[in-house]
CSV table of C-alpha atoms and ligand atoms in Angstrom, one decimal:
chain,number,residue,atom,x,y,z
A,1,MET,CA,4.9,-2.1,24.8
A,2,ALA,CA,3.8,-5.1,22.6
A,3,GLU,CA,-0.1,-6.1,22.7
A,4,ASN,CA,-1.1,-9.2,24.2
A,5,THR,CA,-2.3,-11.7,21.7
A,6,THR,CA,-4.3,-14.9,22.1
A,7,THR,CA,-4.8,-17.0,18.9
A,8,THR,CA,-7.4,-19.4,19.0
A,9,THR,CA,-7.8,-21.8,16.7
A,10,THR,CA,-11.0,-23.5,16.6
A,11,GLU,CA,-10.8,-27.3,15.2
A,12,LYS,CA,-13.0,-27.9,12.6
A,13,LYS,CA,-15.9,-30.6,12.9
A,14,LYS,CA,-15.5,-33.1,9.8
A,15,LEU,CA,-18.3,-33.9,7.4
A,16,PHE,CA,-18.7,-37.2,5.4
A,17,ILE,CA,-21.1,-37.1,2.2
A,18,LYS,CA,-21.8,-40.1,0.4
A,19,THR,CA,-23.8,-39.3,-2.9
A,20,TYR,CA,-25.9,-41.5,-4.5
A,21,GLY,CA,-27.9,-41.1,-8.1
A,22,CYS,CA,-27.7,-38.3,-10.5
A,23,GLN,CA,-25.5,-35.4,-11.5
A,24,MET,CA,-27.7,-32.8,-9.7
A,25,ASN,CA,-27.1,-34.8,-6.6
A,26,VAL,CA,-23.4,-34.3,-7.1
A,27,TYR,CA,-23.7,-30.9,-7.3
A,28,ASP,CA,-26.3,-30.6,-4.1
A,29,SER,CA,-23.5,-32.3,-2.1
A,30,GLU,CA,-21.0,-29.8,-3.2
A,31,ARG,CA,-23.4,-26.9,-2.2
A,32,MET,CA,-24.1,-29.1,1.0
A,33,ALA,CA,-20.7,-29.3,1.7
A,34,GLU,CA,-20.3,-25.4,1.2
A,35,ALA,CA,-23.3,-24.5,3.5
A,36,MET,CA,-21.8,-26.5,6.2
A,37,GLY,CA,-18.6,-25.1,5.8
A,38,GLY,CA,-20.0,-22.1,7.3
A,39,ALA,CA,-21.2,-23.9,10.0
A,40,GLY,CA,-17.6,-25.0,11.0
A,41,TYR,CA,-17.4,-28.2,9.0
A,42,GLU,CA,-14.9,-29.6,6.5
A,43,THR,CA,-15.4,-32.5,4.5
A,44,THR,CA,-13.2,-35.8,4.8
A,45,ASP,CA,-13.3,-39.0,2.7
A,46,SER,CA,-13.6,-41.2,6.0
A,47,PRO,CA,-16.9,-41.8,8.0
A,48,ASP,CA,-14.8,-43.3,10.7
A,49,ASP,CA,-13.4,-39.5,11.2
A,50,ALA,CA,-16.7,-37.8,10.8
A,51,ASP,CA,-18.5,-35.7,13.1
A,52,MET,CA,-21.4,-35.9,11.1
A,53,ILE,CA,-22.3,-38.5,8.2
A,54,LEU,CA,-24.7,-37.0,5.4
A,55,LEU,CA,-26.1,-39.5,2.8
A,56,ASN,CA,-27.5,-37.9,-0.2
A,57,THR,CA,-29.7,-40.4,-1.5
A,58,CYS,CA,-31.6,-41.3,-4.7
A,59,HIS,CA,-35.4,-42.8,-4.7
A,60,ILE,CA,-35.4,-43.5,-8.6
A,61,ARG,CA,-35.6,-47.3,-8.4
A,62,GLU,CA,-36.1,-49.6,-5.4
A,63,LYS,CA,-32.8,-50.9,-5.0
A,64,ALA,CA,-31.3,-47.2,-4.8
A,65,ALA,CA,-33.9,-46.6,-2.2
A,66,GLU,CA,-33.1,-49.3,-0.3
A,67,LYS,CA,-29.3,-48.8,-0.4
A,68,VAL,CA,-30.0,-46.2,2.1
A,69,TYR,CA,-31.3,-48.2,5.0
A,70,SER,CA,-28.6,-50.8,4.6
A,71,GLU,CA,-26.1,-48.0,4.7
A,72,LEU,CA,-27.4,-46.5,7.8
A,73,GLY,CA,-27.3,-50.1,9.4
A,74,ARG,CA,-23.4,-50.2,9.1
A,75,PHE,CA,-23.4,-46.7,10.4
A,76,LYS,CA,-25.5,-48.1,13.6
A,77,GLY,CA,-22.2,-49.4,15.3
A,78,LEU,CA,-20.3,-46.4,14.7
A,79,LYS,CA,-22.8,-44.3,16.3
A,80,ALA,CA,-22.8,-46.7,19.1
A,81,GLU,CA,-18.9,-46.1,20.0
A,82,LYS,CA,-19.3,-41.8,19.0
A,83,PRO,CA,-22.6,-40.9,20.4
A,84,ASP,CA,-22.0,-37.3,19.4
A,85,LEU,CA,-21.9,-38.4,15.6
A,86,LYS,CA,-25.0,-36.8,13.8
A,87,ILE,CA,-26.7,-38.7,10.7
A,88,GLY,CA,-28.4,-37.0,8.1
A,89,VAL,CA,-30.2,-38.1,5.0
A,90,ALA,CA,-30.8,-35.9,2.6
A,91,GLY,CA,-31.8,-35.9,-1.1
A,92,CYS,CA,-35.0,-37.7,-2.7
A,93,VAL,CA,-35.3,-40.8,-0.3
A,94,ALA,CA,-35.7,-38.2,2.3
A,95,GLN,CA,-38.2,-36.4,0.6
A,96,ALA,CA,-40.3,-39.3,0.1
A,97,GLU,CA,-39.7,-41.3,2.9
A,98,GLY,CA,-38.7,-38.2,5.5
A,99,GLU,CA,-40.8,-39.7,8.5
A,100,GLU,CA,-40.6,-43.3,7.9
A,101,ILE,CA,-36.6,-42.8,7.9
A,102,MET,CA,-37.0,-41.6,11.3
A,103,ARG,CA,-39.3,-44.5,12.4
A,104,ARG,CA,-37.3,-47.1,11.0
A,105,GLN,CA,-33.7,-45.9,11.9
A,106,PRO,CA,-34.1,-43.9,15.1
A,107,MET,CA,-30.3,-43.0,15.0
A,108,VAL,CA,-30.9,-40.4,12.3
A,109,ASP,CA,-30.7,-37.2,13.6
A,110,LEU,CA,-31.9,-35.2,10.5
A,111,VAL,CA,-33.5,-35.2,7.2
A,112,VAL,CA,-33.9,-32.9,4.5
A,113,GLY,CA,-35.2,-32.9,1.3
A,114,PRO,CA,-33.7,-31.5,-2.2
A,115,GLN,CA,-35.2,-27.7,-1.8
A,116,ALA,CA,-34.5,-27.5,1.7
A,117,TYR,CA,-30.6,-28.0,2.3
A,118,HIS,CA,-29.8,-24.2,2.8
A,119,ARG,CA,-31.4,-24.6,6.4
A,120,LEU,CA,-28.8,-27.7,6.7
A,121,PRO,CA,-26.6,-25.2,9.0
A,122,GLU,CA,-29.8,-24.3,11.1
A,123,MET,CA,-30.9,-28.2,11.4
A,124,GLU,CA,-27.7,-29.3,12.4
A,125,ALA,CA,-27.3,-26.9,15.4
A,126,LYS,CA,-30.5,-28.0,16.7
A,127,THR,CA,-29.2,-31.4,16.6
A,128,GLN,CA,-26.6,-30.2,18.6
A,129,GLU,CA,-29.1,-29.4,21.0
A,130,GLY,CA,-30.4,-33.0,21.1
A,131,VAL,CA,-33.5,-32.5,18.9
A,132,LYS,CA,-33.9,-33.9,15.9
A,133,ALA,CA,-35.1,-31.9,12.6
A,134,LEU,CA,-36.8,-32.8,9.6
A,135,ASP,CA,-37.6,-30.5,7.0
A,136,THR,CA,-38.9,-31.9,3.4
A,137,ASP,CA,-40.7,-28.0,2.6
A,138,PHE,CA,-40.8,-26.8,-0.8
A,139,PRO,CA,-40.3,-23.7,0.8
A,140,GLU,CA,-40.7,-20.1,-1.2
A,141,GLU,CA,-37.3,-18.7,-0.7
A,142,ASP,CA,-34.8,-19.7,-3.3
A,143,LYS,CA,-32.1,-22.0,-1.8
A,144,PHE,CA,-29.4,-20.8,-4.4
A,145,GLU,CA,-29.9,-17.6,-3.5
A,146,LYS,CA,-29.3,-18.2,0.7
A,147,LEU,CA,-26.4,-20.1,-0.8
A,148,LYS,CA,-25.0,-17.6,-3.0
A,149,ARG,CA,-21.8,-16.7,-1.3
A,150,ARG,CA,-19.4,-19.5,-3.0
A,151,PRO,CA,-15.8,-20.5,-1.9
A,152,LYS,CA,-13.0,-19.0,-4.1
A,153,ALA,CA,-10.8,-21.7,-3.7
A,154,LYS,CA,-9.1,-23.6,-7.4
A,155,ARG,CA,-10.9,-26.6,-8.1
A,156,ALA,CA,-11.4,-28.6,-10.6
A,157,PRO,CA,-11.6,-27.6,-14.4
A,158,THR,CA,-15.1,-29.3,-15.1
A,159,ALA,CA,-18.1,-28.6,-13.2
A,160,PHE,CA,-21.9,-29.0,-12.8
A,161,LEU,CA,-24.1,-26.2,-12.6
A,162,THR,CA,-28.0,-26.7,-11.8
A,163,VAL,CA,-30.1,-24.4,-14.1
A,164,GLN,CA,-33.5,-26.2,-13.9
A,165,GLU,CA,-35.0,-28.5,-11.0
A,166,GLY,CA,-38.2,-30.4,-11.2
A,167,CYS,CA,-40.5,-32.2,-13.7
A,168,ASP,CA,-43.6,-31.5,-15.1
A,169,LYS,CA,-43.9,-34.4,-17.0
A,170,PHE,CA,-45.0,-37.1,-15.3
A,171,CYS,CA,-43.8,-40.4,-17.1
A,172,ALA,CA,-45.9,-43.2,-15.8
A,173,PHE,CA,-43.1,-44.9,-13.7
A,174,CYS,CA,-41.0,-41.8,-12.5
A,175,VAL,CA,-40.9,-40.2,-8.8
A,176,VAL,CA,-39.2,-37.1,-9.9
A,177,PRO,CA,-42.1,-35.2,-10.0
A,178,TYR,CA,-43.3,-36.0,-6.6
A,179,THR,CA,-39.5,-35.8,-5.2
A,180,ARG,CA,-38.1,-32.9,-6.8
A,181,GLY,CA,-41.4,-30.9,-7.5
A,182,ALA,CA,-42.6,-28.6,-10.2
A,183,GLU,CA,-40.2,-27.5,-13.0
A,184,VAL,CA,-38.7,-24.1,-11.7
A,185,SER,CA,-35.5,-22.4,-13.6
A,186,ARG,CA,-33.3,-20.2,-12.0
A,187,PRO,CA,-33.1,-16.7,-13.3
A,188,VAL,CA,-30.2,-16.2,-16.2
A,189,ASP,CA,-28.0,-13.3,-14.3
A,190,ARG,CA,-27.5,-15.7,-11.0
A,191,VAL,CA,-26.7,-18.6,-13.3
A,192,LEU,CA,-24.1,-16.5,-15.4
A,193,THR,CA,-22.5,-15.4,-12.1
A,194,GLU,CA,-22.1,-18.6,-10.8
A,195,ALA,CA,-20.7,-19.6,-14.0
A,196,ARG,CA,-18.2,-16.5,-13.8
A,197,ASP,CA,-17.2,-17.3,-10.3
A,198,LEU,CA,-16.9,-20.9,-11.2
A,199,VAL,CA,-14.2,-20.3,-14.6
A,200,GLU,CA,-12.2,-17.8,-12.1
A,201,ARG,CA,-11.5,-20.4,-9.7
A,202,GLY,CA,-10.2,-22.8,-12.8
A,203,VAL,CA,-13.6,-24.4,-14.4
A,204,ARG,CA,-13.1,-25.1,-18.2
A,205,GLU,CA,-16.0,-26.9,-18.6
A,206,ILE,CA,-19.4,-26.4,-17.3
A,207,THR,CA,-22.6,-29.2,-17.5
A,208,LEU,CA,-25.6,-27.3,-17.1
A,209,LEU,CA,-28.0,-29.6,-14.7
A,210,GLY,CA,-31.9,-29.9,-14.9
A,211,GLN,CA,-34.4,-32.9,-14.7
A,212,ASN,CA,-35.6,-31.2,-17.7
A,213,VAL,CA,-33.2,-29.1,-18.5
A,214,ASN,CA,-33.8,-28.1,-22.1
A,215,ALA,CA,-37.3,-27.0,-20.6
A,216,TYR,CA,-35.0,-24.2,-19.3
A,217,HIS,CA,-37.0,-20.9,-19.0
A,218,GLY,CA,-35.1,-18.3,-17.1
A,219,VAL,CA,-36.3,-15.1,-15.9
A,220,HIS,CA,-34.0,-12.7,-18.3
A,221,GLY,CA,-34.9,-8.9,-18.0
A,222,GLY,CA,-38.4,-8.1,-18.5
A,223,GLY,CA,-38.8,-12.2,-20.6
A,224,ASP,CA,-37.5,-15.2,-20.3
A,225,MET,CA,-34.9,-17.3,-21.9
A,226,THR,CA,-35.0,-20.9,-23.2
A,227,LEU,CA,-31.6,-23.1,-23.0
A,228,ALA,CA,-30.2,-22.0,-26.3
A,229,GLY,CA,-30.3,-18.1,-25.1
A,230,LEU,CA,-28.5,-19.3,-22.1
A,231,ILE,CA,-26.0,-21.1,-23.9
A,232,TRP,CA,-24.9,-18.3,-26.2
A,233,GLU,CA,-24.9,-16.2,-23.0
A,234,LEU,CA,-22.4,-18.5,-21.8
A,235,ASP,CA,-20.5,-18.6,-25.1
A,236,LYS,CA,-19.2,-15.3,-24.6
A,237,ILE,CA,-17.6,-16.2,-20.9
A,238,ASP,CA,-13.8,-15.5,-21.6
A,239,GLY,CA,-12.0,-19.0,-20.5
A,240,LEU,CA,-15.3,-21.2,-20.3
A,241,GLU,CA,-14.2,-23.3,-23.3
A,242,ARG,CA,-17.1,-26.2,-22.9
A,243,ILE,CA,-21.0,-26.3,-22.5
A,244,ARG,CA,-22.6,-29.3,-22.0
A,245,PHE,CA,-26.2,-30.3,-20.6
A,246,THR,CA,-28.1,-33.0,-19.4
A,247,THR,CA,-31.0,-34.4,-18.8
A,248,SER,CA,-33.2,-33.3,-21.9
A,249,HIS,CA,-36.7,-34.5,-23.0
A,250,PRO,CA,-37.7,-35.0,-26.5
A,251,ASN,CA,-40.4,-32.9,-26.7
A,252,ASP,CA,-38.6,-29.8,-25.6
A,253,MET,CA,-35.5,-29.9,-28.0
A,254,MET,CA,-36.7,-26.7,-29.4
A,255,ASP,CA,-35.5,-25.3,-32.9
A,256,ASP,CA,-32.9,-22.7,-31.1
A,257,LEU,CA,-31.5,-25.6,-29.3
A,258,ILE,CA,-30.9,-27.8,-32.3
A,259,GLU,CA,-29.3,-25.2,-34.2
A,260,ALA,CA,-27.0,-24.2,-31.3
A,261,HIS,CA,-25.9,-27.4,-32.0
A,262,GLY,CA,-24.7,-26.7,-35.2
A,263,THR,CA,-23.3,-23.2,-34.5
A,264,CYS,CA,-21.9,-22.8,-30.9
A,265,ASP,CA,-18.4,-23.9,-30.6
A,266,LYS,CA,-18.2,-24.3,-26.9
A,267,LEU,CA,-21.4,-26.4,-27.6
A,268,MET,CA,-20.1,-29.7,-27.2
A,269,PRO,CA,-21.0,-32.8,-29.5
A,270,TYR,CA,-22.7,-34.5,-27.3
A,271,LEU,CA,-26.5,-35.1,-26.5
A,272,HIS,CA,-28.2,-37.7,-23.6
A,273,LEU,CA,-31.7,-37.7,-24.9
A,274,PRO,CA,-33.5,-40.6,-23.5
A,275,VAL,CA,-36.6,-42.4,-25.1
A,276,GLN,CA,-37.1,-45.1,-22.4
A,277,SER,CA,-38.6,-47.3,-25.2
A,278,GLY,CA,-39.2,-48.1,-28.8
A,279,SER,CA,-42.5,-49.1,-28.6
A,280,ASN,CA,-45.4,-46.6,-29.5
A,281,LYS,CA,-47.7,-49.2,-27.3
A,282,ILE,CA,-45.3,-48.8,-24.3
A,283,LEU,CA,-44.4,-45.0,-24.8
A,284,LYS,CA,-48.2,-44.1,-24.8
A,285,ARG,CA,-48.3,-46.1,-21.2
A,286,MET,CA,-44.9,-44.7,-20.1
A,287,ASN,CA,-47.0,-41.1,-20.9
A,288,ARG,CA,-44.1,-39.8,-22.8
A,289,SER,CA,-46.1,-37.8,-25.1
A,290,HIS,CA,-43.6,-38.4,-28.0
A,291,ASP,CA,-43.7,-41.6,-30.1
A,292,ARG,CA,-41.1,-43.8,-32.0
A,293,ASP,CA,-41.1,-41.5,-35.4
A,294,SER,CA,-41.0,-38.2,-33.7
A,295,TYR,CA,-38.3,-39.3,-31.5
A,296,ILE,CA,-36.0,-40.7,-35.0
A,297,LYS,CA,-37.5,-37.8,-37.0
A,298,LEU,CA,-35.7,-35.5,-34.1
A,299,ILE,CA,-32.7,-37.0,-33.8
A,300,GLU,CA,-32.2,-36.7,-37.6
A,301,ARG,CA,-33.0,-32.8,-37.3
A,302,ILE,CA,-29.9,-32.7,-34.6
A,303,ARG,CA,-27.5,-35.0,-36.6
A,304,THR,CA,-28.3,-32.4,-39.6
A,305,ALA,CA,-27.1,-29.7,-37.3
A,306,ARG,CA,-24.3,-31.3,-36.2
A,307,PRO,CA,-23.4,-34.8,-38.0
A,308,ASP,CA,-20.4,-36.1,-35.6
A,309,LEU,CA,-22.9,-35.8,-32.7
A,310,LEU,CA,-22.5,-38.6,-30.1
A,311,LEU,CA,-26.2,-39.8,-28.8
A,312,SER,CA,-26.7,-40.9,-25.3
A,313,GLY,CA,-29.8,-42.3,-24.1
A,314,ASP,CA,-31.9,-44.0,-21.2
A,315,PHE,CA,-33.9,-47.4,-21.3
A,316,ILE,CA,-36.5,-49.1,-19.5
A,317,VAL,CA,-37.2,-52.9,-20.2
A,318,GLY,CA,-39.9,-55.0,-18.6
A,319,PHE,CA,-42.1,-51.9,-18.3
A,320,PRO,CA,-45.6,-53.4,-17.1
A,321,GLU,CA,-47.3,-55.4,-20.1
A,322,GLU,CA,-44.5,-54.9,-22.5
A,323,THR,CA,-44.2,-57.8,-24.8
A,324,GLU,CA,-41.2,-59.5,-26.7
A,325,GLU,CA,-42.7,-57.4,-29.6
A,326,ASP,CA,-42.5,-54.5,-27.5
A,327,PHE,CA,-38.9,-55.3,-26.9
A,328,GLN,CA,-37.9,-55.8,-30.2
A,329,ASP,CA,-39.3,-52.1,-31.3
A,330,THR,CA,-36.9,-51.1,-28.9
A,331,MET,CA,-34.2,-52.9,-30.0
A,332,ASP,CA,-34.7,-51.8,-33.7
A,333,LEU,CA,-35.1,-48.5,-32.6
A,334,ILE,CA,-31.5,-48.5,-31.0
A,335,LYS,CA,-30.2,-50.4,-34.1
A,336,GLU,CA,-31.7,-47.3,-36.0
A,337,VAL,CA,-30.4,-44.5,-33.8
A,338,ARG,CA,-27.3,-45.8,-32.9
A,339,TYR,CA,-25.9,-44.8,-29.5
A,340,GLY,CA,-22.3,-43.9,-28.2
A,341,GLN,CA,-23.4,-44.4,-24.7
A,342,ALA,CA,-26.6,-45.2,-22.9
A,343,TYR,CA,-27.9,-46.3,-19.5
A,344,SER,CA,-30.8,-49.1,-19.1
A,345,PHE,CA,-32.5,-50.4,-16.6
A,346,LYS,CA,-35.0,-53.1,-15.6
A,347,TYR,CA,-38.3,-51.4,-14.6
A,348,SER,CA,-38.8,-50.7,-11.0
A,349,THR,CA,-41.9,-50.5,-9.3
A,350,ARG,CA,-42.5,-47.0,-7.4
A,351,PRO,CA,-44.8,-46.6,-5.2
A,352,GLY,CA,-47.5,-43.6,-6.0
A,353,THR,CA,-46.6,-43.8,-9.7
A,354,PRO,CA,-49.1,-44.8,-11.7
A,355,ALA,CA,-47.4,-47.8,-13.8
A,356,ALA,CA,-47.1,-49.1,-10.4
A,357,GLU,CA,-50.9,-50.4,-10.5
A,358,ARG,CA,-49.9,-52.5,-13.8
A,359,PRO,CA,-49.4,-56.0,-14.2
A,360,LEU,CA,-45.6,-56.8,-14.0
A,361,VAL,CA,-43.7,-58.5,-16.8
A,362,ASP,CA,-42.2,-62.0,-15.6
A,363,PRO,CA,-38.7,-60.8,-13.5
A,364,ALA,CA,-36.5,-63.7,-15.3
A,365,GLU,CA,-38.1,-62.2,-18.6
A,366,ALA,CA,-37.4,-58.7,-17.6
A,367,ASN,CA,-33.7,-59.9,-17.0
A,368,ASP,CA,-33.4,-61.9,-20.2
A,369,ARG,CA,-34.2,-58.3,-22.1
A,370,LEU,CA,-31.9,-56.2,-20.3
A,371,GLN,CA,-29.1,-58.9,-21.0
A,372,ARG,CA,-30.0,-58.6,-24.6
A,373,LEU,CA,-30.7,-54.8,-24.8
A,374,GLN,CA,-27.1,-54.4,-22.7
A,375,ALA,CA,-25.1,-56.4,-25.1
A,376,LEU,CA,-26.5,-54.3,-28.1
A,377,LEU,CA,-25.8,-51.2,-26.3
A,378,GLY,CA,-22.5,-52.3,-25.3
A,379,GLN,CA,-21.6,-53.5,-28.8
A,380,GLN,CA,-22.8,-49.9,-30.7
A,381,GLN,CA,-20.5,-47.9,-27.7
A,382,LYS,CA,-17.4,-50.1,-28.8
A,383,ASP,CA,-18.2,-49.7,-32.4
A,384,ILE,CA,-18.5,-45.4,-31.6
A,385,GLN,CA,-15.6,-45.7,-29.5
A,386,ASP,CA,-13.5,-47.9,-31.9
A,387,SER,CA,-14.5,-45.4,-35.0
A,388,MET,CA,-12.6,-42.4,-33.0
A,389,VAL,CA,-8.9,-44.4,-34.0
A,390,GLY,CA,-7.1,-41.9,-36.4
A,391,LYS,CA,-9.8,-39.1,-35.7
A,392,GLU,CA,-8.4,-35.6,-34.3
A,393,VAL,CA,-10.0,-34.5,-31.0
A,394,ASN,CA,-9.7,-32.0,-28.1
A,395,VAL,CA,-8.9,-33.2,-24.5
A,396,LEU,CA,-9.6,-31.3,-21.4
A,397,TYR,CA,-7.2,-32.7,-19.0
A,398,GLU,CA,-8.7,-33.2,-15.6
A,399,LYS,CA,-6.1,-35.8,-13.5
A,400,PRO,CA,-2.6,-37.3,-14.3
A,401,GLY,CA,-2.8,-40.8,-15.9
A,402,ARG,CA,-1.8,-44.2,-14.4
A,403,LEU,CA,1.5,-44.0,-16.0
A,404,GLU,CA,4.7,-41.3,-15.7
A,405,GLY,CA,4.2,-38.2,-17.5
A,406,GLN,CA,0.7,-39.2,-18.8
A,407,MET,CA,-2.6,-37.2,-18.3
A,408,VAL,CA,-6.3,-38.4,-18.4
A,409,GLY,CA,-9.2,-36.1,-19.6
A,410,LYS,CA,-12.3,-36.1,-21.8
A,411,SER,CA,-12.9,-35.7,-25.3
A,412,ASP,CA,-15.4,-33.4,-27.0
A,413,TYR,CA,-17.5,-36.7,-27.3
A,414,LEU,CA,-16.9,-37.5,-23.4
A,415,HIS,CA,-14.7,-40.4,-24.2
A,416,ALA,CA,-12.1,-40.8,-21.5
A,417,VAL,CA,-8.8,-40.4,-23.3
A,418,TYR,CA,-5.2,-40.9,-21.8
A,419,VAL,CA,-2.5,-38.8,-23.5
A,420,ALA,CA,1.9,-39.4,-23.2
A,421,ASP,CA,2.2,-35.4,-22.2
A,422,PRO,CA,4.9,-34.8,-19.6
A,423,ALA,CA,4.3,-31.3,-19.7
A,424,GLY,CA,0.6,-31.6,-19.4
A,425,LYS,CA,-1.2,-29.7,-16.7
A,426,ILE,CA,-4.7,-30.4,-15.6
A,427,GLY,CA,-6.9,-28.0,-16.9
A,428,ASP,CA,-5.0,-28.0,-20.0
A,429,ILE,CA,-6.9,-28.8,-23.4
A,430,LYS,CA,-4.5,-30.4,-25.9
A,431,ARG,CA,-5.5,-31.3,-29.3
A,432,VAL,CA,-4.6,-34.9,-30.0
A,433,ARG,CA,-4.9,-37.9,-32.5
A,434,ILE,CA,-6.6,-41.3,-31.3
A,435,VAL,CA,-4.2,-43.9,-32.0
A,436,GLU,CA,-5.7,-46.8,-29.9
A,437,SER,CA,-9.2,-48.0,-28.3
A,438,ALA,CA,-9.3,-49.5,-24.9
A,439,ALA,CA,-12.2,-51.0,-22.8
A,440,ASN,CA,-13.3,-48.0,-21.5
A,441,SER,CA,-11.1,-45.4,-23.0
A,442,LEU,CA,-9.2,-44.1,-25.7
A,443,GLY,CA,-5.1,-43.7,-26.5
A,444,GLY,CA,-4.1,-40.3,-27.9
A,445,VAL,CA,-1.0,-38.9,-29.0
A,446,LEU,CA,-0.6,-34.9,-29.0
A,447,ILE,CA,-0.4,-33.4,-32.9
B,1,5AD,N1,-37.8,-48.1,-13.0
B,1,5AD,C1,-36.5,-48.1,-14.0
B,1,5AD,N2,-35.9,-47.2,-14.3
B,1,5AD,C2,-36.5,-46.1,-14.2
B,1,5AD,N3,-35.9,-44.4,-14.5
B,1,5AD,C3,-36.6,-43.6,-14.0
B,1,5AD,N4,-37.6,-44.2,-13.3
B,1,5AD,C4,-37.5,-45.7,-13.5
B,1,5AD,C5,-38.5,-46.9,-13.0
B,1,5AD,N5,-39.3,-46.6,-12.3
B,1,5AD,C6,-34.8,-44.2,-15.3
B,1,5AD,C7,-35.3,-43.8,-16.9
B,1,5AD,C8,-34.5,-42.3,-16.3
B,1,5AD,C9,-33.5,-42.8,-15.4
B,1,5AD,C10,-32.9,-41.1,-14.9
B,1,5AD,O1,-33.9,-43.7,-14.8
B,1,5AD,O2,-34.7,-44.1,-17.8
B,1,5AD,O3,-34.6,-41.7,-17.7
B,2,SF4,FE1,-39.0,-38.7,-14.9
B,2,SF4,FE2,-40.1,-38.4,-17.4
B,2,SF4,FE3,-39.6,-36.3,-15.8
B,2,SF4,FE4,-38.0,-37.8,-17.1
B,2,SF4,S1,-39.1,-36.7,-17.9
B,2,SF4,S2,-37.7,-36.7,-14.6
B,2,SF4,S3,-38.2,-39.8,-16.6
B,2,SF4,S4,-41.3,-37.8,-15.2
């Protein structure tokens, strides 16, 4: 006799996550989506379809934080139409302003800080009972341990992997030490297990993430291991072809890491090493604990190890009491170093940080400096990109290009490169000669 079978298909709920800010938030959003996968959710690209909307927020500058409130305002109508819709705020604004968010936007059901998001499924269950949930703890337990079962599905060939979180540097302008907490490194074996899993799922390039990634000190055996040690362990993983890391502090650029740039083939010739300012007076007031000369000497040492390294940086203009002369020091430093990539910002007052107490530069002057700085950095970026024409690079294909038979991916130096390659597949690494430099990308031909 045939058995009676009943098939119950439970429809998955839909989760829309919007990510702001840094790459670590991109990684965290992925982990939150996976955690909610275990609670019956799948992701959607449209907030209109969602049963839950999660904003993974950034608190680094005032504008970033304000965006959260305007975005929440936009979801008000949606919530009125769909009362069962759950709205959550995660990330650094959640950490910094948890209760304030609930007060300003009563339609928010859930607020979760960056160290507590492994508890999201329990929090979501609470909201289903009509109870609001707020968790901005820095819990004892390791969120990554709680979230260690990751899905096995095939994925994109590049991935982020957080290895270190938090910051002990306390730059006078920065909220990160307050929102992300003290520096913590994940143990080496856990990073390696996650990296191997990613490679099994098709990943060929891993970018190690940390607010101060080069301060990494992961438990390994009886001792601990530096970032360079970790990179050499990753180097042994078959199928993993490229390693990158970001963001670094100049004071943590240790000898073994500099050396690895010259000796580890899988470590890509690209380094993001923010300096923020070229003025010794401002660097001191920023509490950067390095000066202009020590930074330039450091760059020289790294370039000796890896002459073709492409350097990237972060700059702040209009820091309190920055004079035109201080600003010119920054411009001179940029001319001396030559950056292939850069991120520059107008100083933004962050409540609770030491710099918030200092007198501001006239906003029109700060805007003008930012424009002049960006013009210089843009020109350098273009010159370095143009200088790639005629060179051979490896390109890791990430997606099809706009034209038929074309692929697009990143070179070793992180330039976007378009290649005519009808046989090309996502995840291939091809040797390419650069033949053309366009606005924000290069064109290459197969060799
Ligand atoms: N104002 C402007 N830029 C800031 N950054 C951090 N804090 C501030 C601030 N208060 C910039 C720094 C840092 C990058 C991530 O953001 O350049 O390296
Ligand atoms: Fe912020 Fe400075 Fe730490 Fe970077 S090093 S996260 S700028 S405090």
